[in-house]
């Protein structure tokens, strides 16, 4: 194994003191009363590069210093088109704020992976952590406070508030409401919810995914206001095998809307004439499919920036309030309405 390069090695080759190397590499060479010539700064930086020097972040953290690294642990990414703009938003703001992003493994709902990733972030001395928590974390949030070097620097995204952690997210119930309300305002009276999950009807079931429960709750509120019948299926394509006379559907899972649209094309079901579809999560694919898909936009890039701004503010010692963004409805051809973007409230028929 190659020997770790130290500040002494750099100082020896650059022919300067260790203190000078430290000031240069920590970007303090021109701050306050410390003045180091540009020639010396360039020489130290060149030597550090030649020696492939990397700072010992764990040692820096143990000495009370900042690593300027924020960890990110997501619950899932494979089937969600909302996660990539979320990551971009986080990275973009962190970069402008002088922080780097370290992305851990995707937990896929596993509390064991989540616990290990939090421990790794703590061991490496990350300044803060953005976490899309599992159900276990939410149920035992108080216990997890001892897992990270400063739990106040942990920001939860897209989950209910838990044990005084800072939380940022998008109003999930509003998503289900505005999607369903849009279809009802267009005259549909049999509107289905695609995204049924074991335990979803029991709003207090700890095993049901919290985001899906909230979207379902919004759906129920909308059809309740319209005095319409509830119809739920696990996936949108299930409607094509059903005897229910459904004329419209809200696909509450990101990938489900495009899957249903493709199945309708294969089976000769006309969209929106035979079936109007609202999809979940705005993405390029939903804009370019034909007919272009009406979607609920989670504003993922903005959410990422809000989360990054929150965690960096916490690291800097500022007080931060929870944030709940409003979703937007992007109306396109799959519901037969005029193309328009509507904020998360009101009546949307066009």
Coordinates of C-alpha atoms in Angstrom, one line a residue:
X1 CA 0.0 0.0 0.0
X2 CA 1.3 3.4 -0.9
X3 CA 2.4 5.7 1.9
X4 CA 0.0 8.5 2.7
X5 CA 1.3 11.9 1.6
X6 CA 1.5 14.4 4.4
X7 CA 1.9 18.2 4.7
X8 CA 5.5 17.6 5.7
X9 CA 6.2 15.9 2.4
X10 CA 4.7 18.8 0.5
X11 CA 6.6 21.4 2.6
X12 CA 9.9 19.5 2.1
X13 CA 9.6 19.5 -1.7
X14 CA 8.2 23.0 -2.0
X15 CA 10.9 24.3 0.4
X16 CA 8.4 26.0 2.7
X17 CA 7.2 25.5 6.3
X18 CA 4.4 23.1 7.2
X19 CA 2.4 26.1 8.4
X20 CA 2.6 27.7 5.0
X21 CA 1.4 24.5 3.3
X22 CA -1.5 24.3 5.7
X23 CA -2.5 27.9 5.0
X24 CA -2.3 27.5 1.2
X25 CA -4.3 24.2 1.1
X26 CA -6.9 25.5 3.5
X27 CA -7.3 28.6 1.3
X28 CA -6.3 31.0 4.1
X29 CA -3.2 32.4 2.5
X30 CA -4.7 35.7 1.7
X31 CA -7.2 36.2 4.5
X32 CA -6.8 38.5 7.4
X33 CA -3.2 39.3 8.3
X34 CA -1.7 36.2 6.6
X35 CA 0.0 37.1 3.3
X36 CA 1.8 34.6 1.1
X37 CA 3.2 35.4 -2.3
X38 CA 1.4 34.1 -5.4
X39 CA 4.6 32.3 -6.5
X40 CA 4.6 30.4 -3.2
X41 CA 0.9 29.6 -3.4
X42 CA 1.3 28.2 -7.0
X43 CA 4.4 26.2 -6.0
X44 CA 2.6 24.6 -3.0
X45 CA -0.4 23.8 -5.1
X46 CA 1.7 22.3 -7.9
X47 CA 3.7 20.1 -5.5
X48 CA 0.5 18.9 -3.8
X49 CA -0.9 17.9 -7.2
X50 CA 2.3 16.2 -8.2
X51 CA 2.3 14.1 -5.0
X52 CA -1.5 13.3 -5.4
X53 CA -2.1 14.7 -2.0
X54 CA -5.6 14.3 -0.5
X55 CA -6.5 15.8 2.9
X56 CA -7.3 13.4 5.8
X57 CA -10.9 14.4 6.3
X58 CA -11.5 12.2 9.3
X59 CA -8.5 13.7 11.1
X60 CA -9.7 17.2 10.2
X61 CA -13.2 16.4 11.6
X62 CA -11.8 14.9 14.8
X63 CA -9.8 18.1 15.4
X64 CA -13.0 20.1 15.2
X65 CA -12.5 21.4 11.6
X66 CA -14.9 21.3 8.7
X67 CA -14.6 18.9 5.8
X68 CA -16.9 20.9 3.6
X69 CA -18.6 17.7 2.5
X70 CA -22.3 16.9 2.6
X71 CA -23.5 13.3 2.4
X72 CA -26.6 12.3 0.5
X73 CA -28.5 9.0 1.2
X74 CA -31.6 8.4 -1.0
X75 CA -34.3 5.8 -0.5
X76 CA -34.7 4.9 -4.1
X77 CA -33.6 6.1 -7.5
X78 CA -34.1 3.5 -10.2
X79 CA -37.7 4.1 -10.9
X80 CA -38.0 7.8 -10.1
X81 CA -37.4 10.4 -12.7
X82 CA -37.6 13.0 -10.0
X83 CA -34.3 12.0 -8.3
X84 CA -31.9 13.1 -11.0
X85 CA -33.0 16.8 -11.0
X86 CA -33.1 16.5 -7.2
X87 CA -29.4 15.5 -7.2
X88 CA -28.6 18.2 -9.7
X89 CA -30.2 20.9 -7.5
X90 CA -28.3 19.7 -4.5
X91 CA -25.0 19.6 -6.3
X92 CA -25.5 22.9 -8.0
X93 CA -26.1 24.8 -4.7
X94 CA -23.4 23.0 -2.8
X95 CA -20.9 23.8 -5.5
X96 CA -21.7 27.5 -5.3
X97 CA -21.6 27.4 -1.5
X98 CA -18.1 25.8 -1.5
X99 CA -19.2 22.3 -0.4
X100 CA -18.8 18.9 -2.1
X101 CA -21.4 16.1 -2.3
X102 CA -20.7 12.5 -1.3
X103 CA -23.5 10.2 -2.3
X104 CA -24.0 7.0 -0.4
X105 CA -25.7 3.8 -1.4
X106 CA -29.4 3.9 -2.2
X107 CA -31.2 2.2 0.7
X108 CA -34.1 0.8 -1.2
X109 CA -36.0 0.9 2.1
X110 CA -33.4 -1.2 3.9
X111 CA -32.8 0.2 7.5
X112 CA -29.6 -1.8 7.7
X113 CA -28.1 0.0 4.6
X114 CA -29.4 3.3 5.9
X115 CA -27.8 2.8 9.4
X116 CA -24.5 1.8 7.8
X117 CA -24.5 4.8 5.4
X118 CA -25.1 7.2 8.4
X119 CA -22.2 5.6 10.3
X120 CA -19.9 6.0 7.3
X121 CA -20.9 9.7 6.9
X122 CA -20.2 10.1 10.6
X123 CA -16.9 8.2 10.5
X124 CA -15.7 10.3 7.5
X125 CA -16.5 13.5 9.3
X126 CA -19.1 14.9 6.8
X127 CA -20.3 18.3 7.9
X128 CA -23.9 17.5 7.2
X129 CA -26.3 14.9 5.8
X130 CA -29.3 15.0 3.5
X131 CA -31.4 11.9 4.1
X132 CA -34.5 10.4 2.4
X133 CA -35.3 8.3 5.4
X134 CA -36.8 4.8 5.6
X135 CA -39.8 4.0 7.7
X136 CA -37.6 2.6 10.5
X137 CA -35.8 5.9 10.8
X138 CA -39.1 7.8 11.1
X139 CA -40.3 5.4 13.7
X140 CA -37.1 5.6 15.7
X141 CA -35.8 9.0 14.8
X142 CA -34.8 9.9 18.3
X143 CA -32.5 6.9 18.5
X144 CA -30.6 7.9 15.4
X145 CA -29.6 11.2 16.9
X146 CA -26.5 9.4 18.3
X147 CA -25.5 8.0 14.9
X148 CA -24.2 11.3 13.4
X149 CA -21.7 13.7 14.8
X150 CA -24.3 16.5 15.0
X151 CA -27.9 15.4 14.3
X152 CA -28.9 19.1 13.9
X153 CA -26.9 19.0 10.6
X154 CA -29.2 16.3 9.2
X155 CA -32.0 17.4 6.8
X156 CA -34.8 15.0 5.9
X157 CA -36.4 15.2 2.5
X158 CA -39.9 14.3 1.3
X159 CA -40.9 12.7 4.6
X160 CA -43.0 13.7 7.6
X161 CA -41.3 15.7 10.3
X162 CA -39.6 13.6 12.9
X163 CA -38.0 14.2 16.3
X164 CA -37.0 17.9 15.7
X165 CA -35.0 17.1 12.5
X166 CA -35.1 19.8 9.8
X167 CA -37.5 18.7 7.1
X168 CA -37.9 19.9 3.5
X169 CA -40.3 18.4 1.0
X170 CA -43.2 18.9 -1.4
X171 CA -46.8 18.7 -0.4
X172 CA -47.6 15.0 -1.3
X173 CA -51.3 15.2 -0.4
X174 CA -51.6 18.3 -2.6
X175 CA -50.2 16.2 -5.5
X176 CA -53.0 13.7 -5.3
X177 CA -55.6 16.4 -4.9
X178 CA -54.6 18.6 -7.8
X179 CA -54.2 15.7 -10.2
X180 CA -57.7 14.3 -9.3
X181 CA -59.3 17.7 -9.2
X182 CA -58.0 18.4 -12.7
X183 CA -59.7 15.3 -14.1
X184 CA -62.9 16.0 -12.2
X185 CA -63.0 19.6 -13.5
X186 CA -62.8 18.2 -17.0
X187 CA -66.0 16.4 -16.4
X188 CA -64.8 12.9 -15.5
X189 CA -66.9 11.2 -12.8
X190 CA -65.1 7.8 -12.5
X191 CA -61.5 8.7 -11.7
X192 CA -59.1 5.9 -10.6
X193 CA -56.0 6.1 -8.3
X194 CA -53.2 3.9 -9.6
X195 CA -50.7 3.2 -6.8
X196 CA -52.5 1.0 -4.4
X197 CA -50.1 -0.5 -1.9
X198 CA -50.7 -2.9 1.1
X199 CA -51.8 -0.8 4.0
X200 CA -52.5 2.3 2.0
X201 CA -56.2 2.5 3.0
X202 CA -55.1 2.5 6.6
X203 CA -53.6 6.0 6.9
X204 CA -51.8 5.0 10.1
X205 CA -50.2 1.8 8.9
X206 CA -46.5 2.2 9.6
X207 CA -45.7 -0.3 6.8
X208 CA -47.4 1.8 4.0
X209 CA -45.2 4.2 2.1
X210 CA -45.8 7.7 3.6
X211 CA -45.7 9.6 0.3
X212 CA -48.1 7.2 -1.4
X213 CA -50.5 7.4 1.6
X214 CA -50.5 11.2 1.3
X215 CA -51.2 11.2 -2.4
X216 CA -54.0 8.7 -1.9
X217 CA -55.4 11.0 0.8
X218 CA -55.4 13.9 -1.6
X219 CA -57.2 11.7 -4.2
X220 CA -59.9 10.8 -1.6
X221 CA -60.4 14.4 -0.7
X222 CA -61.0 15.4 -4.3
X223 CA -63.4 12.7 -5.1
X224 CA -65.2 13.2 -1.8
X225 CA -65.8 16.9 -2.7
X226 CA -67.2 15.7 -6.0
X227 CA -69.2 12.9 -4.4
X228 CA -67.7 10.4 -6.8
X229 CA -66.9 6.7 -6.3
X230 CA -63.4 5.6 -5.3
X231 CA -61.5 3.2 -7.7
X232 CA -58.0 2.0 -6.8
X233 CA -55.6 -0.3 -8.7
X234 CA -52.0 -1.2 -8.0
X235 CA -50.8 -0.1 -11.5
X236 CA -52.4 1.8 -14.3
X237 CA -52.3 -1.1 -16.8
X238 CA -54.6 -3.0 -14.4
X239 CA -57.4 -0.7 -15.5
X240 CA -57.2 -2.3 -19.0
X241 CA -58.2 -5.6 -17.5
X242 CA -60.8 -4.2 -15.3
X243 CA -64.6 -4.1 -15.8
X244 CA -64.8 -0.7 -14.1
X245 CA -66.0 2.0 -16.4
X246 CA -63.1 4.3 -15.6
X247 CA -62.6 7.3 -17.9
X248 CA -59.6 8.9 -16.1
X249 CA -56.7 7.9 -13.9
X250 CA -54.0 9.5 -11.7
X251 CA -50.9 7.4 -11.9
X252 CA -49.2 8.2 -8.6
X253 CA -45.9 6.3 -9.4
X254 CA -43.3 8.0 -11.6
X255 CA -42.9 5.1 -14.1
X256 CA -46.6 4.1 -14.2
X257 CA -47.9 6.8 -16.5
X258 CA -45.6 6.1 -19.4
X259 CA -46.2 2.3 -18.9
X260 CA -49.9 2.8 -19.1
X261 CA -49.6 5.1 -22.1
X262 CA -47.6 2.5 -24.0
X263 CA -50.1 -0.2 -23.1
X264 CA -53.0 1.9 -24.3
X265 CA -51.2 2.4 -27.6
X266 CA -50.7 -1.4 -28.0
X267 CA -54.3 -2.2 -27.2
X268 CA -55.9 0.5 -29.3
X269 CA -57.2 2.5 -26.3
X270 CA -57.3 6.2 -27.3
X271 CA -55.8 8.7 -24.9
X272 CA -57.4 11.0 -23.8
X273 CA -60.6 10.1 -25.7
X274 CA -61.1 6.7 -24.0
X275 CA -58.9 7.3 -21.0
X276 CA -57.4 10.5 -19.6
X277 CA -54.1 10.1 -17.8
X278 CA -52.2 12.2 -15.3
X279 CA -48.7 11.1 -14.5
X280 CA -46.4 11.7 -11.6
X281 CA -43.1 13.6 -11.7
X282 CA -42.2 16.0 -14.5
X283 CA -39.5 14.7 -16.9
X284 CA -38.4 15.0 -20.5
X285 CA -39.8 11.7 -21.5
X286 CA -43.3 12.8 -20.4
X287 CA -43.0 15.9 -22.6
X288 CA -41.9 14.0 -25.8
X289 CA -44.2 11.0 -25.7
X290 CA -47.4 11.2 -27.8
X291 CA -49.8 12.2 -26.6
X292 CA -47.6 14.4 -24.3
X293 CA -48.4 13.6 -20.7
X294 CA -50.1 15.8 -18.1
X295 CA -48.0 15.5 -14.9
X296 CA -47.7 16.5 -11.3
X297 CA -44.4 18.3 -11.0
X298 CA -42.6 17.7 -7.7
X299 CA -40.2 20.7 -8.4
X300 CA -37.4 18.3 -7.7
X301 CA -34.5 20.6 -8.7
X302 CA -35.8 23.4 -6.5
X303 CA -36.3 20.9 -3.7
X304 CA -32.7 19.8 -4.0
X305 CA -31.5 23.4 -3.8
X306 CA -33.8 24.0 -0.7
X307 CA -32.4 20.9 1.0
X308 CA -28.8 21.9 0.2
X309 CA -29.4 25.5 1.4
X310 CA -30.9 24.2 4.6
X311 CA -28.0 21.8 5.5
X312 CA -25.3 24.4 4.6
X313 CA -27.1 27.0 6.7
X314 CA -27.2 24.5 9.6
X315 CA -23.5 23.8 9.3
X316 CA -22.8 27.5 9.5
X317 CA -24.8 27.8 12.7
X318 CA -28.0 29.4 11.4
X319 CA -31.5 28.5 12.4
X320 CA -33.5 26.9 9.6
X321 CA -37.3 26.3 9.4
X322 CA -39.0 23.4 7.7
X323 CA -40.0 24.0 4.1
X324 CA -43.0 22.5 2.2
X325 CA -43.1 23.4 -1.5
X326 CA -46.4 23.4 -3.5
X327 CA -46.4 21.0 -6.4
X328 CA -47.4 22.2 -9.9
X329 CA -49.7 20.6 -12.5
X330 CA -48.2 20.6 -16.0
X331 CA -51.2 20.1 -18.3
X332 CA -50.6 18.5 -21.7
X333 CA -52.4 16.3 -24.3
X334 CA -53.0 13.2 -22.2
X335 CA -56.0 14.8 -20.4
X336 CA -57.3 16.6 -23.5
X337 CA -56.8 20.1 -22.0
X338 CA -54.9 23.1 -23.2
X339 CA -51.2 23.1 -22.3
X340 CA -50.7 25.2 -19.2
X341 CA -48.8 25.1 -15.9
X342 CA -50.9 25.6 -12.8
X343 CA -49.7 26.1 -9.2
X344 CA -51.1 23.7 -6.6
X345 CA -54.6 25.0 -6.0
X346 CA -57.8 25.9 -7.7
X347 CA -59.7 24.8 -10.8
X348 CA -57.8 23.7 -13.9
X349 CA -60.2 22.9 -16.7
X350 CA -59.2 24.6 -19.9

